[in-house]
């Protein structure tokens, strides 16, 4: 199914005009959406767009027609790379992209308003990937569990401290508030 068809189906089901809607949920379409297209750029008032649980393998269009978008949900797809989100740099606050096949955190550095990044159950293997997020001044909440990055840690507390070594401004990791002792441990020299 195309995004345009999914939008039309949404309009019929919700008896609303998608172009005027603040929340558009196109998740779990039957048949699934396989490719993003420019019809998404007609959603000029959309603040929350859900495209989760489809068969999308890449972010294939710039989303320059979504100036108000604050929450983008792309979880449970087959996305391998985060790209083409630059046009959302002034508005996007939350990116929900868990349960994909992402290996790198490239493509996020310009999202200066990003507050929450839910990227659990992907294929992030290197701690250096977190350094790519260090320039995001508003990032306070990250969900990383289920990534190979944690595989060398016997307990989650040590992994959380390592996350804080790379992203000291976080307030929440994997759904749990950061504890003062964890912040202290992250500031101590690594053993």
mmCIF file of C-alpha atoms in Angstrom:
data_model
loop_
_atom_site.group_PDB
_atom_site.id
_atom_site.type_symbol
_atom_site.label_atom_id
_atom_site.label_comp_id
_atom_site.label_asym_id
_atom_site.label_seq_id
_atom_site.Cartn_x
_atom_site.Cartn_y
_atom_site.Cartn_z
ATOM 1 C CA UNK A 1 0.000 0.000 0.000
ATOM 2 C CA UNK A 2 1.239 3.518 -0.730
ATOM 3 C CA UNK A 3 1.225 6.317 1.840
ATOM 4 C CA UNK A 4 -1.317 8.149 -0.317
ATOM 5 C CA UNK A 5 -3.676 5.171 -0.198
ATOM 6 C CA UNK A 6 -3.163 4.819 3.564
ATOM 7 C CA UNK A 7 -3.970 8.518 4.054
ATOM 8 C CA UNK A 8 -7.182 8.146 2.041
ATOM 9 C CA UNK A 9 -8.153 5.098 4.098
ATOM 10 C CA UNK A 10 -7.407 7.051 7.299
ATOM 11 C CA UNK A 11 -9.595 9.939 6.098
ATOM 12 C CA UNK A 12 -12.501 7.611 5.341
ATOM 13 C CA UNK A 13 -12.178 5.752 8.633
ATOM 14 C CA UNK A 14 -11.839 8.925 10.723
ATOM 15 C CA UNK A 15 -14.221 11.086 8.669
ATOM 16 C CA UNK A 16 -11.569 13.795 8.712
ATOM 17 C CA UNK A 17 -9.236 15.638 6.363
ATOM 18 C CA UNK A 18 -5.696 14.378 6.969
ATOM 19 C CA UNK A 19 -4.172 17.679 5.858
ATOM 20 C CA UNK A 20 -5.847 19.389 8.841
ATOM 21 C CA UNK A 21 -5.219 16.651 11.444
ATOM 22 C CA UNK A 22 -2.676 16.983 14.247
ATOM 23 C CA UNK A 23 -2.426 13.211 14.804
ATOM 24 C CA UNK A 24 -2.300 10.769 11.887
ATOM 25 C CA UNK A 25 -1.952 7.069 12.635
ATOM 26 C CA UNK A 26 -0.987 4.941 9.643
ATOM 27 C CA UNK A 27 0.400 2.038 11.639
ATOM 28 C CA UNK A 28 -0.217 -1.664 10.935
ATOM 29 C CA UNK A 29 -1.752 -1.123 7.515
ATOM 30 C CA UNK A 30 -3.145 -4.112 5.618
ATOM 31 C CA UNK A 31 -1.541 -4.506 3.201
ATOM 32 C CA UNK A 32 1.449 -2.781 4.824
ATOM 33 C CA UNK A 33 3.056 0.435 3.632
ATOM 34 C CA UNK A 34 6.315 -0.537 1.931
ATOM 35 C CA UNK A 35 7.671 2.856 0.904
ATOM 36 C CA UNK A 36 7.403 6.429 2.103
ATOM 37 C CA UNK A 37 6.296 8.923 -0.535
ATOM 38 C CA UNK A 38 5.622 12.625 -0.975
ATOM 39 C CA UNK A 39 1.945 12.296 -0.055
ATOM 40 C CA UNK A 40 3.158 12.507 3.573
ATOM 41 C CA UNK A 41 4.132 16.114 2.890
ATOM 42 C CA UNK A 42 0.444 17.036 2.562
ATOM 43 C CA UNK A 43 0.081 16.549 6.328
ATOM 44 C CA UNK A 44 1.064 20.146 7.064
ATOM 45 C CA UNK A 45 -0.679 20.349 10.469
ATOM 46 C CA UNK A 46 0.471 16.935 11.682
ATOM 47 C CA UNK A 47 2.247 16.936 15.049
ATOM 48 C CA UNK A 48 2.270 13.165 15.550
ATOM 49 C CA UNK A 49 2.707 10.727 12.668
ATOM 50 C CA UNK A 50 2.693 6.988 13.256
ATOM 51 C CA UNK A 51 3.980 4.700 10.522
ATOM 52 C CA UNK A 52 4.910 1.831 12.835
ATOM 53 C CA UNK A 53 4.379 -1.849 12.106
ATOM 54 C CA UNK A 54 4.585 -1.691 8.335
ATOM 55 C CA UNK A 55 7.255 -2.920 5.890
ATOM 56 C CA UNK A 56 9.155 0.335 5.343
ATOM 57 C CA UNK A 57 12.823 -0.319 4.592
ATOM 58 C CA UNK A 58 14.107 3.233 4.290
ATOM 59 C CA UNK A 59 13.232 6.858 4.888
ATOM 60 C CA UNK A 60 13.104 7.599 1.200
ATOM 61 C CA UNK A 61 11.640 11.122 1.065
ATOM 62 C CA UNK A 62 12.407 14.431 2.712
ATOM 63 C CA UNK A 63 9.618 15.388 5.088
ATOM 64 C CA UNK A 64 9.738 19.111 4.328
ATOM 65 C CA UNK A 65 5.936 19.431 4.260
ATOM 66 C CA UNK A 66 5.610 18.597 7.969
ATOM 67 C CA UNK A 67 6.740 21.795 9.737
ATOM 68 C CA UNK A 68 4.810 21.027 12.941
ATOM 69 C CA UNK A 69 5.829 17.380 13.360
ATOM 70 C CA UNK A 70 6.905 16.688 16.948
ATOM 71 C CA UNK A 71 6.570 12.892 17.161
ATOM 72 C CA UNK A 72 7.550 10.488 14.386
ATOM 73 C CA UNK A 73 6.897 6.803 15.009
ATOM 74 C CA UNK A 74 8.631 4.365 12.650
ATOM 75 C CA UNK A 75 9.045 1.378 14.982
ATOM 76 C CA UNK A 76 8.636 -2.224 13.849
ATOM 77 C CA UNK A 77 9.662 -1.755 10.236
ATOM 78 C CA UNK A 78 12.807 -2.820 8.350
ATOM 79 C CA UNK A 79 14.666 0.507 8.343
ATOM 80 C CA UNK A 80 18.438 0.134 8.136
ATOM 81 C CA UNK A 81 19.542 3.772 8.153
ATOM 82 C CA UNK A 82 18.304 7.043 9.644
ATOM 83 C CA UNK A 83 18.263 9.628 6.872
ATOM 84 C CA UNK A 84 16.374 12.554 5.364
ATOM 85 C CA UNK A 85 15.164 13.969 8.678
ATOM 86 C CA UNK A 86 17.013 17.303 8.351
ATOM 87 C CA UNK A 87 13.795 19.126 7.440
ATOM 88 C CA UNK A 88 12.418 18.223 10.888
ATOM 89 C CA UNK A 89 15.335 19.754 12.785
ATOM 90 C CA UNK A 90 13.309 22.624 14.234
ATOM 91 C CA UNK A 91 10.229 20.657 15.255
ATOM 92 C CA UNK A 92 10.943 16.961 15.937
ATOM 93 C CA UNK A 93 11.005 16.201 19.678
ATOM 94 C CA UNK A 94 10.528 12.431 19.714
ATOM 95 C CA UNK A 95 11.708 9.740 17.313
ATOM 96 C CA UNK A 96 10.309 6.268 17.915
ATOM 97 C CA UNK A 97 12.354 3.906 15.753
ATOM 98 C CA UNK A 98 12.713 0.729 17.848
ATOM 99 C CA UNK A 99 12.568 -2.753 16.305
ATOM 100 C CA UNK A 100 14.296 -1.957 13.025
ATOM 101 C CA UNK A 101 17.730 -2.901 11.631
ATOM 102 C CA UNK A 102 19.630 0.314 12.342
ATOM 103 C CA UNK A 103 23.387 -0.014 12.843
ATOM 104 C CA UNK A 104 24.464 3.637 13.040
ATOM 105 C CA UNK A 105 23.198 6.839 14.623
ATOM 106 C CA UNK A 106 24.155 8.976 11.630
ATOM 107 C CA UNK A 107 21.387 11.275 10.433
ATOM 108 C CA UNK A 108 20.350 12.624 13.833
ATOM 109 C CA UNK A 109 22.946 15.327 14.541
ATOM 110 C CA UNK A 110 20.854 18.193 13.143
ATOM 111 C CA UNK A 111 17.739 17.405 15.200
ATOM 112 C CA UNK A 112 18.453 20.077 17.810
ATOM 113 C CA UNK A 113 15.011 19.827 19.441
ATOM 114 C CA UNK A 114 15.092 16.040 19.825
ATOM 115 C CA UNK A 115 14.240 15.157 23.430
ATOM 116 C CA UNK A 116 13.479 11.430 23.213
ATOM 117 C CA UNK A 117 15.060 8.737 21.051
ATOM 118 C CA UNK A 118 13.525 5.291 21.286
ATOM 119 C CA UNK A 119 15.892 3.046 19.342
ATOM 120 C CA UNK A 120 15.725 -0.245 21.256
ATOM 121 C CA UNK A 121 16.031 -3.613 19.533
ATOM 122 C CA UNK A 122 18.136 -2.476 16.613
ATOM 123 C CA UNK A 123 21.727 -3.360 15.734
ATOM 124 C CA UNK A 124 23.778 -0.617 17.421
ATOM 125 C CA UNK A 125 27.109 -2.284 18.276
ATOM 126 C CA UNK A 126 29.551 0.540 19.029
ATOM 127 C CA UNK A 127 29.634 3.002 21.927
ATOM 128 C CA UNK A 128 31.131 5.526 19.494
ATOM 129 C CA UNK A 129 27.673 5.751 17.888
ATOM 130 C CA UNK A 130 26.372 7.483 21.025
ATOM 131 C CA UNK A 131 29.002 10.192 20.596
ATOM 132 C CA UNK A 132 27.141 11.249 17.443
ATOM 133 C CA UNK A 133 24.277 12.351 19.698
ATOM 134 C CA UNK A 134 26.430 14.399 22.081
ATOM 135 C CA UNK A 135 25.632 17.641 20.226
ATOM 136 C CA UNK A 136 21.873 17.317 20.764
ATOM 137 C CA UNK A 137 21.278 19.801 23.608
ATOM 138 C CA UNK A 138 17.725 18.708 24.420
ATOM 139 C CA UNK A 139 18.141 14.919 24.334
ATOM 140 C CA UNK A 140 17.055 13.718 27.779
ATOM 141 C CA UNK A 141 15.527 10.278 27.204
ATOM 142 C CA UNK A 142 16.962 7.307 25.299
ATOM 143 C CA UNK A 143 15.829 3.714 24.937
ATOM 144 C CA UNK A 144 18.705 1.437 23.896
ATOM 145 C CA UNK A 145 17.945 -1.986 25.378
ATOM 146 C CA UNK A 146 17.947 -4.873 22.960
ATOM 147 C CA UNK A 147 20.964 -3.554 21.029
ATOM 148 C CA UNK A 148 24.280 -5.470 20.852
ATOM 149 C CA UNK A 149 25.943 -2.440 22.495
ATOM 150 C CA UNK A 150 24.945 -3.943 25.883
ATOM 151 C CA UNK A 151 26.243 -7.468 25.229
ATOM 152 C CA UNK A 152 29.509 -7.098 27.194
ATOM 153 C CA UNK A 153 27.765 -5.967 30.369
ATOM 154 C CA UNK A 154 26.673 -8.474 33.000
ATOM 155 C CA UNK A 155 24.460 -5.950 34.745
ATOM 156 C CA UNK A 156 22.382 -3.146 33.355
ATOM 157 C CA UNK A 157 23.721 -0.616 35.892
ATOM 158 C CA UNK A 158 27.202 -0.732 34.332
ATOM 159 C CA UNK A 159 25.719 -0.312 30.856
ATOM 160 C CA UNK A 160 23.699 2.711 32.037
ATOM 161 C CA UNK A 161 26.870 4.317 33.435
ATOM 162 C CA UNK A 162 28.588 3.777 30.073
ATOM 163 C CA UNK A 163 25.639 5.445 28.300
ATOM 164 C CA UNK A 164 26.064 8.431 30.647
ATOM 165 C CA UNK A 165 29.789 8.631 29.854
ATOM 166 C CA UNK A 166 28.794 9.357 26.270
ATOM 167 C CA UNK A 167 25.589 11.335 26.940
ATOM 168 C CA UNK A 168 25.923 12.981 30.379
ATOM 169 C CA UNK A 169 22.807 15.167 30.019
ATOM 170 C CA UNK A 170 20.360 12.270 29.885
ATOM 171 C CA UNK A 171 17.685 12.135 32.552
ATOM 172 C CA UNK A 172 16.211 8.780 31.553
ATOM 173 C CA UNK A 173 17.774 5.615 30.133
ATOM 174 C CA UNK A 174 15.743 2.591 29.069
ATOM 175 C CA UNK A 175 12.634 3.868 30.820
ATOM 176 C CA UNK A 176 14.337 4.475 34.186
ATOM 177 C CA UNK A 177 15.292 7.838 35.649
ATOM 178 C CA UNK A 178 19.044 8.414 35.949
ATOM 179 C CA UNK A 179 20.193 8.137 39.571
ATOM 180 C CA UNK A 180 22.706 10.582 41.104
ATOM 181 C CA UNK A 181 25.060 7.662 41.847
ATOM 182 C CA UNK A 182 25.046 6.720 38.156
ATOM 183 C CA UNK A 183 25.945 10.297 37.166
ATOM 184 C CA UNK A 184 28.798 10.230 39.707
ATOM 185 C CA UNK A 185 30.080 6.898 38.422
ATOM 186 C CA UNK A 186 29.974 8.193 34.833
ATOM 187 C CA UNK A 187 32.172 11.151 35.809
ATOM 188 C CA UNK A 188 34.771 8.911 37.474
ATOM 189 C CA UNK A 189 37.679 7.716 35.313
ATOM 190 C CA UNK A 190 36.919 4.442 33.525
ATOM 191 C CA UNK A 191 38.710 1.433 35.025
#
